[in-house]
């Protein structure tokens, strides 16, 4: 075996399994299988032009050399990003632990209680610090969270405001520039008029439905917003505030002065800067708006036995069901980062957080006092961590950069300095020495931190926070390590067994891809440093853009969108800008097949388009005639078609080129949803097929781990005519020549995790990527062949083949009283996470094994599915007390003295032999969804308070 080949570690089946697998599938060779799967006219005619594959060892050396090209200066730029200290116990046991980072979104609550608890902790931190009633378990970044707040307030306009089409939204000029840019992008399609100005001069009127403020302001001044918020309320204007989480430890909570929504980032809670992301944003609001909150909320409920249990609540499902009536398209969020930020609060507790925040304030005051002694004036009368010095910015900058220090220079005569958790007295002395040199005065060293406060009583925090046990128990490393382990053990991740989630591509997230995330030269780079300090990043990001452009067969790539759904929105906004540039701004119809993922119509609506749904045929394909009819009917206004390929039914539809031609002939651009790109790489491409833009889910196809529901990266790759419109950034120029405004906060989105995909492509090379795709298709068709006798596969290609995933029909089992959920829960007893349930067809399972699973693991999964099928045969609808309905079975059930079930304990928990040596126990029985939604509780509290009776 060639131990230098990464492909042989990434791909699961061994060489000697191949023949048997092909035989089971019923083909002689891989080439024959691919021939029978993929339409001939869309096959790539040549190999991808990528650099030769590196071995893992070579890649890590290469990566270290690139990291060394980044210059890690002491950075006090602020603007929403601050260096923080990731406690090593969290780094090692969560960020570097596949038990946490390979988990899926916690839809199967019974095997996800660990991360659900961690997310409940996060929500509690947010609710306590903001003083709001409800918080969600993360959004993508502060700027997009602000846009979600604006959309929510727009949606919440009262009947009269809607009737009068009140559409003005005030945005304070104190708001961060990247946030204002994203608000601009999101306001246009909703026809919201942004009015940007000085909040102290704002003329309240009922032309406005909402207002947005920054707390503290972008240059550090802490305003008392209570008067503004009260006046806004009198004028029926709802308010949202972006608040700095660490500052809230010292400042009055916005909830206390009556705001309606609070958003922000939790990056300061131990998350590396990573050149812009990923970091978890938060969104907190009032209970009365609970049904409109974007993203996922974790809520408390009970299980079948009445025990405490957690699960995703409410609109987690509702937003998706709403489709084109959804107010948000958020799907993948920033779960891993939210888990880490929540754990930061668990580890430090309220006392630790107060220590950190007070110290940061003292550092800022010390710097200010000493700089003032040099004759400079400090302009913020009230501040937490950021001071604003009147000084010659050019002169200061020259000295600062010579001393490897970055400040923010808002104008030619001002310097803003944001101190942070990682700053110490020596660093403050370096800052003072820079100003001494500029003033031409002797440097006088500060000997200790000042304890004077510059937070006036009117804005000072008086209320306690984080009083629950969880935030006051685990402050030694041993206790913390064990708490993290306790939660981890409750969750089933890829380090236990395969997670065959259709449309999610839960493949290997190789250790070599992940290791660099811990290197400080990648972690400690602020997104707004001068480009020459981020040379390593610039090389990686440019190469990754080039690799993805080649793989998709397009002309350029933007890495800015930080989820698949953001990619959809970005792509559609680019299409919109393209039409506008040709004088076609009336083009606003978006055709979307009925089988599309819920984010597609939600994104189209957010991009100001009107969704027209096209039908599917009985065989699951797009109904070409229906599509043609609608394309012709709307030809004057057709903007785009959104199509997933291979389809969400797991099929390479042979009509795809015709479908694309129809769209083009009628003036539309083709948006390809690249969620299923794992079936295309190296064999075909969206560009070759004829699309105009696609998004990729780097967190599916390109090996970024799912993280329990994020981070994600959703780059868009575009054809020539769309390149000029790729999104920009207001601070660091990027994007096309006539770039649309920003889609997300950071210029290159979640740059840190782009390293993973860069590593994946660089180590696989052209041959390894193609082979991965072939094995993804082989593995899916192997599972299909093995379970074929027992389950009906709903759709397949013209030659009978699935693509990289397949849908199996579970609806016939209803006659036996068995629902698809029963099969999903029974799989837990067999040690497996369920495949995707009821998407895109209700009552079905969508199985996507990926190339990384070995034949042995696929066989175990197939054996489990077949065994469950036999169990279905044994039950009747009349007797619901059966092994499927009672699943999953917990250790507590098995070890009680009473056993009132009509089957053995062995059958319940050890139905197949492999389980005797590798058993996974769910920590709870089935959750009661309805109970939880009726009694919505989304923060930590004493358990007794949760229960109805
Ligand atoms: C087909 C399809 N499109 C779009 C998305 C949205 O991607 P994301 O969750 O990264 O926003 C998904 C997510 O699962 C998907 O399966």
mmCIF file of N, CA and C and ligand atoms in Angstrom, residues 104 296 329-333 502-504 562-566 568 596-600 644 648 673-676 695 697 699-700 706 712-714 839, ligand 1:
data_model
loop_
_atom_site.group_PDB
_atom_site.id
_atom_site.type_symbol
_atom_site.label_atom_id
_atom_site.label_comp_id
_atom_site.label_asym_id
_atom_site.label_seq_id
_atom_site.Cartn_x
_atom_site.Cartn_y
_atom_site.Cartn_z
ATOM 1 N N UNK A 104 -23.725 15.791 13.549
ATOM 2 C CA UNK A 104 -24.696 16.399 12.633
ATOM 3 C C UNK A 104 -25.601 17.365 13.404
ATOM 4 N N UNK A 296 -32.099 28.316 14.553
ATOM 5 C CA UNK A 296 -32.531 27.222 15.427
ATOM 6 C C UNK A 296 -32.580 27.650 16.878
ATOM 7 N N UNK A 329 -33.565 32.508 5.375
ATOM 8 C CA UNK A 329 -33.190 31.257 4.702
ATOM 9 C C UNK A 329 -32.170 30.478 5.524
ATOM 10 N N UNK A 330 -31.940 30.901 6.765
ATOM 11 C CA UNK A 330 -30.842 30.302 7.522
ATOM 12 C C UNK A 330 -31.074 28.809 7.774
ATOM 13 N N UNK A 331 -30.059 28.026 7.478
ATOM 14 C CA UNK A 331 -30.127 26.577 7.695
ATOM 15 C C UNK A 331 -28.870 26.232 8.486
ATOM 16 N N UNK A 332 -27.741 25.960 7.810
ATOM 17 C CA UNK A 332 -26.488 25.787 8.530
ATOM 18 C C UNK A 332 -26.177 27.073 9.285
ATOM 19 N N UNK A 333 -25.783 26.938 10.554
ATOM 20 C CA UNK A 333 -25.442 28.119 11.348
ATOM 21 C C UNK A 333 -23.989 27.984 11.813
ATOM 22 N N UNK A 502 -28.645 11.859 3.530
ATOM 23 C CA UNK A 502 -28.797 12.323 2.160
ATOM 24 C C UNK A 502 -28.792 13.833 2.104
ATOM 25 N N UNK A 503 -28.122 14.369 1.075
ATOM 26 C CA UNK A 503 -28.010 15.807 0.848
ATOM 27 C C UNK A 503 -27.060 16.481 1.834
ATOM 28 N N UNK A 504 -26.383 15.707 2.665
ATOM 29 C CA UNK A 504 -25.509 16.330 3.670
ATOM 30 C C UNK A 504 -24.047 15.907 3.560
ATOM 31 N N UNK A 562 -21.115 32.479 3.930
ATOM 32 C CA UNK A 562 -20.679 31.530 4.962
ATOM 33 C C UNK A 562 -21.683 30.422 5.275
ATOM 34 N N UNK A 563 -22.486 30.067 4.303
ATOM 35 C CA UNK A 563 -23.319 28.851 4.373
ATOM 36 C C UNK A 563 -23.851 28.606 2.971
ATOM 37 N N UNK A 564 -24.439 27.432 2.771
ATOM 38 C CA UNK A 564 -25.022 27.133 1.463
ATOM 39 C C UNK A 564 -26.136 28.124 1.122
ATOM 40 N N UNK A 565 -27.003 28.368 2.093
ATOM 41 C CA UNK A 565 -28.134 29.264 1.841
ATOM 42 C C UNK A 565 -27.650 30.694 1.539
ATOM 43 N N UNK A 566 -26.558 31.106 2.203
ATOM 44 C CA UNK A 566 -25.976 32.422 1.904
ATOM 45 C C UNK A 566 -25.458 32.440 0.471
ATOM 46 N N UNK A 568 -26.708 30.701 -1.979
ATOM 47 C CA UNK A 568 -27.893 30.831 -2.847
ATOM 48 C C UNK A 568 -28.283 32.302 -2.976
ATOM 49 N N UNK A 596 -37.237 21.059 -4.584
ATOM 50 C CA UNK A 596 -36.082 21.829 -4.095
ATOM 51 C C UNK A 596 -36.028 21.890 -2.577
ATOM 52 N N UNK A 597 -34.834 22.083 -2.088
ATOM 53 C CA UNK A 597 -34.623 22.304 -0.656
ATOM 54 C C UNK A 597 -35.311 23.606 -0.252
ATOM 55 N N UNK A 598 -35.823 23.647 0.986
ATOM 56 C CA UNK A 598 -36.587 24.808 1.452
ATOM 57 C C UNK A 598 -35.831 26.117 1.393
ATOM 58 N N UNK A 599 -34.496 26.040 1.446
ATOM 59 C CA UNK A 599 -33.728 27.288 1.401
ATOM 60 C C UNK A 599 -33.822 27.951 0.027
ATOM 61 N N UNK A 600 -34.051 27.173 -1.045
ATOM 62 C CA UNK A 600 -34.080 27.750 -2.399
ATOM 63 C C UNK A 600 -35.181 28.807 -2.527
ATOM 64 N N UNK A 644 -31.177 21.750 -8.558
ATOM 65 C CA UNK A 644 -30.172 20.972 -7.838
ATOM 66 C C UNK A 644 -29.766 19.802 -8.735
ATOM 67 N N UNK A 648 -32.434 16.405 -6.013
ATOM 68 C CA UNK A 648 -32.613 16.019 -4.602
ATOM 69 C C UNK A 648 -33.213 14.616 -4.507
ATOM 70 N N UNK A 673 -27.851 24.612 -7.501
ATOM 71 C CA UNK A 673 -27.612 24.348 -6.078
ATOM 72 C C UNK A 673 -26.603 23.205 -6.016
ATOM 73 N N UNK A 674 -25.418 23.512 -5.500
ATOM 74 C CA UNK A 674 -24.321 22.535 -5.531
ATOM 75 C C UNK A 674 -24.267 21.614 -4.323
ATOM 76 N N UNK A 675 -25.382 21.486 -3.593
ATOM 77 C CA UNK A 675 -25.368 20.618 -2.404
ATOM 78 C C UNK A 675 -24.974 19.186 -2.781
ATOM 79 N N UNK A 676 -25.278 18.794 -4.023
ATOM 80 C CA UNK A 676 -24.969 17.418 -4.434
ATOM 81 C C UNK A 676 -23.715 17.324 -5.296
ATOM 82 N N UNK A 695 -23.585 27.434 -6.043
ATOM 83 C CA UNK A 695 -22.887 27.518 -4.759
ATOM 84 C C UNK A 695 -22.386 26.126 -4.432
ATOM 85 N N UNK A 697 -21.243 23.619 -1.121
ATOM 86 C CA UNK A 697 -21.232 23.523 0.335
ATOM 87 C C UNK A 697 -19.877 22.920 0.695
ATOM 88 N N UNK A 699 -18.808 22.551 3.412
ATOM 89 C CA UNK A 699 -19.052 21.713 4.584
ATOM 90 C C UNK A 699 -19.750 20.412 4.219
ATOM 91 N N UNK A 700 -19.875 20.137 2.949
ATOM 92 C CA UNK A 700 -20.361 18.815 2.518
ATOM 93 C C UNK A 700 -19.264 18.215 1.645
ATOM 94 N N UNK A 706 -19.274 18.979 9.784
ATOM 95 C CA UNK A 706 -20.604 19.553 9.964
ATOM 96 C C UNK A 706 -20.715 20.335 11.279
ATOM 97 N N UNK A 712 -20.182 26.546 8.153
ATOM 98 C CA UNK A 712 -20.258 26.170 6.759
ATOM 99 C C UNK A 712 -19.574 27.233 5.919
ATOM 100 N N UNK A 713 -19.297 26.880 4.690
ATOM 101 C CA UNK A 713 -18.825 27.875 3.718
ATOM 102 C C UNK A 713 -19.567 27.583 2.420
ATOM 103 N N UNK A 714 -20.205 28.606 1.865
ATOM 104 C CA UNK A 714 -21.013 28.401 0.663
ATOM 105 C C UNK A 714 -20.565 29.272 -0.486
ATOM 106 N N UNK A 839 -37.177 14.159 3.511
ATOM 107 C CA UNK A 839 -36.784 15.172 2.533
ATOM 108 C C UNK A 839 -36.147 14.450 1.346
HETATM 109 C C1 LIG B 1 -30.097 20.751 -1.504
HETATM 110 C C2 LIG B 1 -29.683 21.740 -0.470
HETATM 111 N N1 LIG B 1 -29.635 23.039 -0.787
HETATM 112 C C3 LIG B 1 -29.257 23.976 0.109
HETATM 113 C C4 LIG B 1 -28.913 23.646 1.397
HETATM 114 C C5 LIG B 1 -28.572 24.752 2.364
HETATM 115 O O1 LIG B 1 -27.233 24.726 2.764
HETATM 116 P P1 LIG B 1 -26.787 25.317 4.160
HETATM 117 O O2 LIG B 1 -27.361 24.442 5.208
HETATM 118 O O3 LIG B 1 -25.311 25.292 4.152
HETATM 119 O O4 LIG B 1 -27.325 26.703 4.267
HETATM 120 C C6 LIG B 1 -28.964 22.298 1.785
HETATM 121 C C7 LIG B 1 -28.606 21.954 3.182
HETATM 122 O O5 LIG B 1 -28.682 20.917 3.672
HETATM 123 C C8 LIG B 1 -29.337 21.322 0.830
HETATM 124 O O6 LIG B 1 -29.392 20.032 1.151
#
